[in-house]
Amino acid sequence: LKSPVAQRNNLWTQQNLEATGLLEPGGLCRADFRGRRNWCVAEEVELEDASYHDITGWSWDVGDGQVLTGAAPSFSYTTPGVYDVSLTVSNASGFVNVTKARYLRVLEATGQPGPYVEGFEGLGSMVESSVFPECDGEPCATIATGIAAGGDRSVRIPNSEGGPGLTYALTSPRLDISAISNPVLRFKYAFAKRDSTNNDRIIVKLSRDCGKTWLVRRTIMPDEIATVADPVSGTFVPGPG
């Protein structure tokens, strides 16, 4: 930084820092938050502010009439359902806000008795499904018409359109399988690699506490995940079967 090349030695001078505003208090850039997505009725829900910069005020609308304050509020729901969450953050310079639609799913105190089947038939969107999609990025899971192992519907996860390292999840309702002596989970999927470097995998998990902790039951590794032999550079459309 002391080199005169390209005037790098001027970057850190007091005059330049003042001129570029780097010595001024940080302004509001973005409102954001994070937290677990699945909870049980009456369980203490926790969310965490991820906004920046220099936040001094927080106002949360968690979709059921509750309005909360603080950077990391704790609260609970009394009714099962899927809820939007909005956060408004502020400081002396103003405020910014963000709303995440269908961000939290609150599950019943007791699970619905098995067996459970979801074939997505007759559905126009994932909002109508009992399966809850969770996506690190956009776009998320959508209903595909005319593409299915049987029937006319399936779920499409356009993972190749997102960046590397993203996680896409599909979570069932809470189930009570205590009356089933040897429960079995079956599902069909189709997957094509974009190229030989693909590191995608499918992980099947089970939770006994509404998503607080998960047990891995099966992992379909990158070397076995593909259902077609050759990579597909464009949009993958699986055939019937």
PDB file of C-alpha atoms in Angstrom:
ATOM      1  CA  LEU A   1       0.000   0.000   0.000  1.00  0.00           C
ATOM      2  CA  LYS A   2       3.018   2.298   0.228  1.00  0.00           C
ATOM      3  CA  SER A   3       3.828   1.874  -3.459  1.00  0.00           C
ATOM      4  CA  PRO A   4       3.251   4.914  -5.688  1.00  0.00           C
ATOM      5  CA  VAL A   5       2.163   2.601  -8.519  1.00  0.00           C
ATOM      6  CA  ALA A   6      -1.465   3.440  -9.436  1.00  0.00           C
ATOM      7  CA  GLN A   7      -1.392   5.848  -6.469  1.00  0.00           C
ATOM      8  CA  ARG A   8      -1.851   2.990  -4.001  1.00  0.00           C
ATOM      9  CA  ASN A   9      -0.014   5.015  -1.379  1.00  0.00           C
ATOM     10  CA  ASN A  10      -2.931   7.469  -1.382  1.00  0.00           C
ATOM     11  CA  LEU A  11      -5.608   4.885  -0.570  1.00  0.00           C
ATOM     12  CA  TRP A  12      -5.055   4.931   3.173  1.00  0.00           C
ATOM     13  CA  THR A  13      -4.332   8.630   3.704  1.00  0.00           C
ATOM     14  CA  GLN A  14      -6.569  10.594   6.068  1.00  0.00           C
ATOM     15  CA  GLN A  15      -7.687  12.859   3.214  1.00  0.00           C
ATOM     16  CA  ASN A  16      -8.773   9.916   1.023  1.00  0.00           C
ATOM     17  CA  LEU A  17     -10.536   8.107   3.867  1.00  0.00           C
ATOM     18  CA  GLU A  18     -12.520  11.254   4.628  1.00  0.00           C
ATOM     19  CA  ALA A  19     -13.322  11.882   0.951  1.00  0.00           C
ATOM     20  CA  THR A  20     -14.629   8.365   0.378  1.00  0.00           C
ATOM     21  CA  GLY A  21     -16.720   8.309   3.568  1.00  0.00           C
ATOM     22  CA  LEU A  22     -14.902   5.412   5.196  1.00  0.00           C
ATOM     23  CA  LEU A  23     -14.648   7.304   8.479  1.00  0.00           C
ATOM     24  CA  GLU A  24     -18.399   7.980   8.606  1.00  0.00           C
ATOM     25  CA  PRO A  25     -20.735   5.726  10.634  1.00  0.00           C
ATOM     26  CA  GLY A  26     -21.910   2.718   8.614  1.00  0.00           C
ATOM     27  CA  GLY A  27     -25.219   3.172   6.819  1.00  0.00           C
ATOM     28  CA  LEU A  28     -28.054   0.715   6.445  1.00  0.00           C
ATOM     29  CA  CYS A  29     -27.340  -1.592   3.525  1.00  0.00           C
ATOM     30  CA  ARG A  30     -29.583  -4.627   3.874  1.00  0.00           C
ATOM     31  CA  ALA A  31     -32.145  -6.239   6.157  1.00  0.00           C
ATOM     32  CA  ASP A  32     -31.799  -9.994   6.546  1.00  0.00           C
ATOM     33  CA  PHE A  33     -32.278 -12.775   9.087  1.00  0.00           C
ATOM     34  CA  ARG A  34     -31.750 -16.489   9.499  1.00  0.00           C
ATOM     35  CA  GLY A  35     -33.020 -19.357  11.608  1.00  0.00           C
ATOM     36  CA  ARG A  36     -34.345 -22.889  11.650  1.00  0.00           C
ATOM     37  CA  ARG A  37     -37.353 -23.321   9.368  1.00  0.00           C
ATOM     38  CA  ASN A  38     -39.360 -26.140  11.032  1.00  0.00           C
ATOM     39  CA  TRP A  39     -40.777 -25.882  14.571  1.00  0.00           C
ATOM     40  CA  CYS A  40     -43.475 -27.492  16.716  1.00  0.00           C
ATOM     41  CA  VAL A  41     -46.518 -25.778  18.199  1.00  0.00           C
ATOM     42  CA  ALA A  42     -45.618 -24.139  21.544  1.00  0.00           C
ATOM     43  CA  GLU A  43     -41.878 -24.648  20.940  1.00  0.00           C
ATOM     44  CA  GLU A  44     -39.714 -21.580  21.554  1.00  0.00           C
ATOM     45  CA  VAL A  45     -38.814 -20.261  18.093  1.00  0.00           C
ATOM     46  CA  GLU A  46     -35.511 -18.433  17.679  1.00  0.00           C
ATOM     47  CA  LEU A  47     -34.551 -16.098  14.833  1.00  0.00           C
ATOM     48  CA  GLU A  48     -31.325 -14.136  14.395  1.00  0.00           C
ATOM     49  CA  ASP A  49     -30.747 -10.784  12.711  1.00  0.00           C
ATOM     50  CA  ALA A  50     -28.221 -10.846   9.851  1.00  0.00           C
ATOM     51  CA  SER A  51     -28.629  -7.223   8.706  1.00  0.00           C
ATOM     52  CA  TYR A  52     -25.893  -4.633   8.233  1.00  0.00           C
ATOM     53  CA  HIS A  53     -24.605  -2.081   9.249  1.00  0.00           C
ATOM     54  CA  ASP A  54     -24.878  -0.356  12.657  1.00  0.00           C
ATOM     55  CA  ILE A  55     -28.411  -1.518  13.458  1.00  0.00           C
ATOM     56  CA  THR A  56     -29.988   0.042  16.536  1.00  0.00           C
ATOM     57  CA  GLY A  57     -33.652  -0.971  16.159  1.00  0.00           C
ATOM     58  CA  TRP A  58     -35.498  -4.154  15.175  1.00  0.00           C
ATOM     59  CA  SER A  59     -39.183  -4.821  14.509  1.00  0.00           C
ATOM     60  CA  TRP A  60     -40.336  -8.353  13.656  1.00  0.00           C
ATOM     61  CA  ASP A  61     -43.728  -9.387  12.271  1.00  0.00           C
ATOM     62  CA  VAL A  62     -43.909 -13.178  12.544  1.00  0.00           C
ATOM     63  CA  GLY A  63     -47.193 -13.632  10.725  1.00  0.00           C
ATOM     64  CA  ASP A  64     -49.635 -14.396  13.543  1.00  0.00           C
ATOM     65  CA  GLY A  65     -50.158 -10.902  14.925  1.00  0.00           C
ATOM     66  CA  GLN A  66     -47.099 -10.855  17.168  1.00  0.00           C
ATOM     67  CA  VAL A  67     -44.747  -7.889  16.718  1.00  0.00           C
ATOM     68  CA  LEU A  68     -41.383  -8.365  18.412  1.00  0.00           C
ATOM     69  CA  THR A  69     -38.217  -6.350  19.009  1.00  0.00           C
ATOM     70  CA  GLY A  70     -34.554  -7.162  19.544  1.00  0.00           C
ATOM     71  CA  ALA A  71     -31.853  -8.691  17.384  1.00  0.00           C
ATOM     72  CA  ALA A  72     -32.653 -12.298  18.355  1.00  0.00           C
ATOM     73  CA  PRO A  73     -36.273 -12.646  19.502  1.00  0.00           C
ATOM     74  CA  SER A  74     -37.742 -15.800  21.045  1.00  0.00           C
ATOM     75  CA  PHE A  75     -41.444 -16.559  20.704  1.00  0.00           C
ATOM     76  CA  SER A  76     -43.861 -19.408  19.999  1.00  0.00           C
ATOM     77  CA  TYR A  77     -46.894 -20.211  17.867  1.00  0.00           C
ATOM     78  CA  THR A  78     -50.166 -21.641  19.115  1.00  0.00           C
ATOM     79  CA  THR A  79     -51.498 -22.750  15.724  1.00  0.00           C
ATOM     80  CA  PRO A  80     -49.863 -25.058  13.146  1.00  0.00           C
ATOM     81  CA  GLY A  81     -49.268 -23.590   9.716  1.00  0.00           C
ATOM     82  CA  VAL A  82     -46.808 -21.825   7.434  1.00  0.00           C
ATOM     83  CA  TYR A  83     -45.944 -18.232   8.292  1.00  0.00           C
ATOM     84  CA  ASP A  84     -44.392 -15.216   6.554  1.00  0.00           C
ATOM     85  CA  VAL A  85     -41.757 -13.347   8.544  1.00  0.00           C
ATOM     86  CA  SER A  86     -40.899  -9.649   8.098  1.00  0.00           C
ATOM     87  CA  LEU A  87     -38.036  -7.713   9.673  1.00  0.00           C
ATOM     88  CA  THR A  88     -37.556  -3.932   9.707  1.00  0.00           C
ATOM     89  CA  VAL A  89     -34.210  -2.633  10.971  1.00  0.00           C
ATOM     90  CA  SER A  90     -33.308   0.965  11.629  1.00  0.00           C
ATOM     91  CA  ASN A  91     -30.740   3.453  12.872  1.00  0.00           C
ATOM     92  CA  ALA A  92     -30.343   7.220  12.772  1.00  0.00           C
ATOM     93  CA  SER A  93     -30.043   7.195   8.964  1.00  0.00           C
ATOM     94  CA  GLY A  94     -33.425   5.497   8.331  1.00  0.00           C
ATOM     95  CA  PHE A  95     -34.783   1.967   7.933  1.00  0.00           C
ATOM     96  CA  VAL A  96     -34.818  -1.013   5.554  1.00  0.00           C
ATOM     97  CA  ASN A  97     -36.972  -4.137   5.634  1.00  0.00           C
ATOM     98  CA  VAL A  98     -37.300  -7.633   4.226  1.00  0.00           C
ATOM     99  CA  THR A  99     -40.158 -10.142   4.059  1.00  0.00           C
ATOM    100  CA  LYS A 100     -39.602 -13.865   3.544  1.00  0.00           C
ATOM    101  CA  ALA A 101     -42.787 -15.579   2.410  1.00  0.00           C
ATOM    102  CA  ARG A 102     -43.619 -18.981   3.909  1.00  0.00           C
ATOM    103  CA  TYR A 103     -40.414 -18.883   5.920  1.00  0.00           C
ATOM    104  CA  LEU A 104     -41.496 -20.818   9.023  1.00  0.00           C
ATOM    105  CA  ARG A 105     -43.511 -24.015   9.222  1.00  0.00           C
ATOM    106  CA  VAL A 106     -45.095 -24.858  12.556  1.00  0.00           C
ATOM    107  CA  LEU A 107     -45.937 -28.538  12.963  1.00  0.00           C
ATOM    108  CA  GLU A 108     -48.685 -30.211  14.949  1.00  0.00           C
ATOM    109  CA  ALA A 109     -47.986 -31.340  18.501  1.00  0.00           C
ATOM    110  CA  THR A 110     -48.599 -34.938  17.365  1.00  0.00           C
ATOM    111  CA  GLY A 111     -47.880 -36.374  13.946  1.00  0.00           C
ATOM    112  CA  GLN A 112     -50.476 -37.582  11.489  1.00  0.00           C
ATOM    113  CA  PRO A 113     -50.733 -41.389  11.418  1.00  0.00           C
ATOM    114  CA  GLY A 114     -49.022 -43.249   8.583  1.00  0.00           C
ATOM    115  CA  PRO A 115     -48.939 -44.350   5.894  1.00  0.00           C
ATOM    116  CA  TYR A 116     -48.167 -41.083   4.134  1.00  0.00           C
ATOM    117  CA  VAL A 117     -48.150 -40.558   0.348  1.00  0.00           C
ATOM    118  CA  GLU A 118     -47.468 -37.385  -1.654  1.00  0.00           C
ATOM    119  CA  GLY A 119     -47.556 -37.735  -5.437  1.00  0.00           C
ATOM    120  CA  PHE A 120     -48.178 -34.026  -6.185  1.00  0.00           C
ATOM    121  CA  GLU A 121     -51.036 -34.946  -8.536  1.00  0.00           C
ATOM    122  CA  GLY A 122     -53.495 -32.139  -9.223  1.00  0.00           C
ATOM    123  CA  LEU A 123     -51.286 -29.495  -7.609  1.00  0.00           C
ATOM    124  CA  GLY A 124     -50.492 -26.188  -9.264  1.00  0.00           C
ATOM    125  CA  SER A 125     -47.753 -25.060  -6.878  1.00  0.00           C
ATOM    126  CA  MET A 126     -45.805 -26.185  -3.834  1.00  0.00           C
ATOM    127  CA  VAL A 127     -48.035 -23.966  -1.678  1.00  0.00           C
ATOM    128  CA  GLU A 128     -50.748 -26.628  -2.114  1.00  0.00           C
ATOM    129  CA  SER A 129     -48.464 -29.514  -1.128  1.00  0.00           C
ATOM    130  CA  SER A 130     -47.985 -31.018   2.323  1.00  0.00           C
ATOM    131  CA  VAL A 131     -44.248 -31.099   1.524  1.00  0.00           C
ATOM    132  CA  PHE A 132     -42.357 -27.995   2.678  1.00  0.00           C
ATOM    133  CA  PRO A 133     -39.501 -26.760   0.424  1.00  0.00           C
ATOM    134  CA  GLU A 134     -36.467 -25.083   1.978  1.00  0.00           C
ATOM    135  CA  CYS A 135     -33.932 -23.453  -0.305  1.00  0.00           C
ATOM    136  CA  ASP A 136     -30.695 -21.587   0.338  1.00  0.00           C
ATOM    137  CA  GLY A 137     -31.159 -19.702  -2.914  1.00  0.00           C
ATOM    138  CA  GLU A 138     -33.592 -18.952  -5.674  1.00  0.00           C
ATOM    139  CA  PRO A 139     -35.210 -20.393  -7.693  1.00  0.00           C
ATOM    140  CA  CYS A 140     -36.731 -22.995  -5.381  1.00  0.00           C
ATOM    141  CA  ALA A 141     -38.675 -26.229  -5.839  1.00  0.00           C
ATOM    142  CA  THR A 142     -41.624 -26.038  -8.245  1.00  0.00           C
ATOM    143  CA  ILE A 143     -44.335 -28.371  -9.502  1.00  0.00           C
ATOM    144  CA  ALA A 144     -43.508 -29.856 -12.926  1.00  0.00           C
ATOM    145  CA  THR A 145     -46.386 -30.876 -15.201  1.00  0.00           C
ATOM    146  CA  GLY A 146     -46.157 -33.732 -17.666  1.00  0.00           C
ATOM    147  CA  ILE A 147     -42.976 -35.121 -16.089  1.00  0.00           C
ATOM    148  CA  ALA A 148     -43.462 -37.971 -13.647  1.00  0.00           C
ATOM    149  CA  ALA A 149     -42.606 -41.590 -12.921  1.00  0.00           C
ATOM    150  CA  GLY A 150     -46.352 -42.179 -12.751  1.00  0.00           C
ATOM    151  CA  GLY A 151     -49.222 -39.751 -13.185  1.00  0.00           C
ATOM    152  CA  ASP A 152     -48.660 -36.204 -14.413  1.00  0.00           C
ATOM    153  CA  ARG A 153     -46.825 -34.270 -11.666  1.00  0.00           C
ATOM    154  CA  SER A 154     -43.449 -34.162  -9.966  1.00  0.00           C
ATOM    155  CA  VAL A 155     -41.246 -31.650  -8.147  1.00  0.00           C
ATOM    156  CA  ARG A 156     -38.422 -29.950 -10.014  1.00  0.00           C
ATOM    157  CA  ILE A 157     -35.409 -28.582  -8.144  1.00  0.00           C
ATOM    158  CA  PRO A 158     -33.363 -26.426 -10.560  1.00  0.00           C
ATOM    159  CA  ASN A 159     -30.148 -26.842  -8.611  1.00  0.00           C
ATOM    160  CA  SER A 160     -27.934 -26.180 -11.646  1.00  0.00           C
ATOM    161  CA  GLU A 161     -29.285 -22.608 -11.793  1.00  0.00           C
ATOM    162  CA  GLY A 162     -27.973 -21.743  -8.340  1.00  0.00           C
ATOM    163  CA  GLY A 163     -24.442 -21.246  -7.146  1.00  0.00           C
ATOM    164  CA  PRO A 164     -22.178 -23.945  -5.695  1.00  0.00           C
ATOM    165  CA  GLY A 165     -22.699 -25.141  -2.148  1.00  0.00           C
ATOM    166  CA  LEU A 166     -26.446 -24.477  -1.939  1.00  0.00           C
ATOM    167  CA  THR A 167     -28.817 -26.827  -0.113  1.00  0.00           C
ATOM    168  CA  TYR A 168     -32.342 -27.644  -1.282  1.00  0.00           C
ATOM    169  CA  ALA A 169     -34.627 -29.582   1.080  1.00  0.00           C
ATOM    170  CA  LEU A 170     -38.085 -31.139   0.896  1.00  0.00           C
ATOM    171  CA  THR A 171     -39.613 -31.893   4.301  1.00  0.00           C
ATOM    172  CA  SER A 172     -42.724 -33.983   4.945  1.00  0.00           C
ATOM    173  CA  PRO A 173     -45.369 -33.213   7.572  1.00  0.00           C
ATOM    174  CA  ARG A 174     -44.857 -34.585  11.054  1.00  0.00           C
ATOM    175  CA  LEU A 175     -45.743 -38.286  10.992  1.00  0.00           C
ATOM    176  CA  ASP A 176     -46.665 -40.842  13.644  1.00  0.00           C
ATOM    177  CA  ILE A 177     -45.392 -44.221  12.460  1.00  0.00           C
ATOM    178  CA  SER A 178     -45.490 -45.929  15.856  1.00  0.00           C
ATOM    179  CA  ALA A 179     -48.204 -48.338  14.665  1.00  0.00           C
ATOM    180  CA  ILE A 180     -46.135 -49.456  11.638  1.00  0.00           C
ATOM    181  CA  SER A 181     -43.860 -52.341  12.574  1.00  0.00           C
ATOM    182  CA  ASN A 182     -41.368 -51.985   9.724  1.00  0.00           C
ATOM    183  CA  PRO A 183     -41.724 -48.525   8.184  1.00  0.00           C
ATOM    184  CA  VAL A 184     -40.211 -48.019   4.725  1.00  0.00           C
ATOM    185  CA  LEU A 185     -39.555 -44.783   2.832  1.00  0.00           C
ATOM    186  CA  ARG A 186     -39.753 -44.976  -0.966  1.00  0.00           C
ATOM    187  CA  PHE A 187     -39.200 -42.218  -3.501  1.00  0.00           C
ATOM    188  CA  LYS A 188     -38.290 -41.876  -7.160  1.00  0.00           C
ATOM    189  CA  TYR A 189     -36.027 -39.250  -8.639  1.00  0.00           C
ATOM    190  CA  ALA A 190     -34.243 -38.367 -11.877  1.00  0.00           C
ATOM    191  CA  PHE A 191     -30.933 -36.524 -12.045  1.00  0.00           C
ATOM    192  CA  ALA A 192     -28.460 -35.613 -14.782  1.00  0.00           C
ATOM    193  CA  LYS A 193     -24.983 -34.278 -14.127  1.00  0.00           C
ATOM    194  CA  ARG A 194     -24.064 -30.987 -15.776  1.00  0.00           C
ATOM    195  CA  ASP A 195     -20.496 -32.239 -16.202  1.00  0.00           C
ATOM    196  CA  SER A 196     -18.074 -34.735 -14.672  1.00  0.00           C
ATOM    197  CA  THR A 197     -17.196 -32.395 -11.787  1.00  0.00           C
ATOM    198  CA  ASN A 198     -20.720 -32.401 -10.291  1.00  0.00           C
ATOM    199  CA  ASN A 199     -20.643 -33.030  -6.545  1.00  0.00           C
ATOM    200  CA  ASP A 200     -24.415 -33.135  -5.932  1.00  0.00           C
ATOM    201  CA  ARG A 201     -25.850 -35.702  -3.543  1.00  0.00           C
ATOM    202  CA  ILE A 202     -29.170 -36.682  -1.992  1.00  0.00           C
ATOM    203  CA  ILE A 203     -29.304 -37.054   1.795  1.00  0.00           C
ATOM    204  CA  VAL A 204     -32.332 -38.639   3.474  1.00  0.00           C
ATOM    205  CA  LYS A 205     -32.748 -37.543   7.100  1.00  0.00           C
ATOM    206  CA  LEU A 206     -35.147 -38.229   9.959  1.00  0.00           C
ATOM    207  CA  SER A 207     -36.042 -35.855  12.803  1.00  0.00           C
ATOM    208  CA  ARG A 208     -37.823 -36.742  16.030  1.00  0.00           C
ATOM    209  CA  ASP A 209     -37.956 -33.158  17.355  1.00  0.00           C
ATOM    210  CA  CYS A 210     -39.517 -31.013  14.598  1.00  0.00           C
ATOM    211  CA  GLY A 211     -36.240 -30.376  12.806  1.00  0.00           C
ATOM    212  CA  LYS A 212     -34.054 -29.435  15.757  1.00  0.00           C
ATOM    213  CA  THR A 213     -31.776 -32.408  15.144  1.00  0.00           C
ATOM    214  CA  TRP A 214     -31.554 -34.834  12.222  1.00  0.00           C
ATOM    215  CA  LEU A 215     -30.420 -38.428  11.760  1.00  0.00           C
ATOM    216  CA  VAL A 216     -28.964 -39.382   8.368  1.00  0.00           C
ATOM    217  CA  ARG A 217     -30.644 -42.534   7.052  1.00  0.00           C
ATOM    218  CA  ARG A 218     -29.229 -42.696   3.539  1.00  0.00           C
ATOM    219  CA  THR A 219     -26.846 -40.766   1.286  1.00  0.00           C
ATOM    220  CA  ILE A 220     -26.845 -41.104  -2.495  1.00  0.00           C
ATOM    221  CA  MET A 221     -23.302 -40.084  -3.386  1.00  0.00           C
ATOM    222  CA  PRO A 222     -22.123 -38.101  -6.448  1.00  0.00           C
ATOM    223  CA  ASP A 223     -20.777 -41.215  -8.170  1.00  0.00           C
ATOM    224  CA  GLU A 224     -24.199 -42.937  -8.040  1.00  0.00           C
ATOM    225  CA  ILE A 225     -26.713 -40.093  -8.191  1.00  0.00           C
ATOM    226  CA  ALA A 226     -27.071 -39.782 -11.980  1.00  0.00           C
ATOM    227  CA  THR A 227     -29.996 -41.626 -13.598  1.00  0.00           C
ATOM    228  CA  VAL A 228     -28.735 -40.978 -17.157  1.00  0.00           C
ATOM    229  CA  ALA A 229     -25.291 -41.941 -18.377  1.00  0.00           C
ATOM    230  CA  ASP A 230     -24.196 -38.756 -20.139  1.00  0.00           C
ATOM    231  CA  PRO A 231     -23.988 -35.215 -18.740  1.00  0.00           C
ATOM    232  CA  VAL A 232     -26.666 -32.751 -19.885  1.00  0.00           C
ATOM    233  CA  SER A 233     -25.524 -29.186 -20.554  1.00  0.00           C
ATOM    234  CA  GLY A 234     -29.012 -27.727 -21.032  1.00  0.00           C
ATOM    235  CA  THR A 235     -32.293 -28.179 -19.171  1.00  0.00           C
ATOM    236  CA  PHE A 236     -32.713 -31.798 -18.113  1.00  0.00           C
ATOM    237  CA  VAL A 237     -36.107 -33.308 -18.947  1.00  0.00           C
ATOM    238  CA  PRO A 238     -36.334 -36.933 -17.760  1.00  0.00           C
ATOM    239  CA  GLY A 239     -38.185 -39.519 -19.780  1.00  0.00           C
ATOM    240  CA  PRO A 240     -41.087 -41.605 -18.513  1.00  0.00           C
ATOM    241  CA  GLY A 241     -40.560 -44.429 -16.060  1.00  0.00           C
TER     242      GLY A 241
END
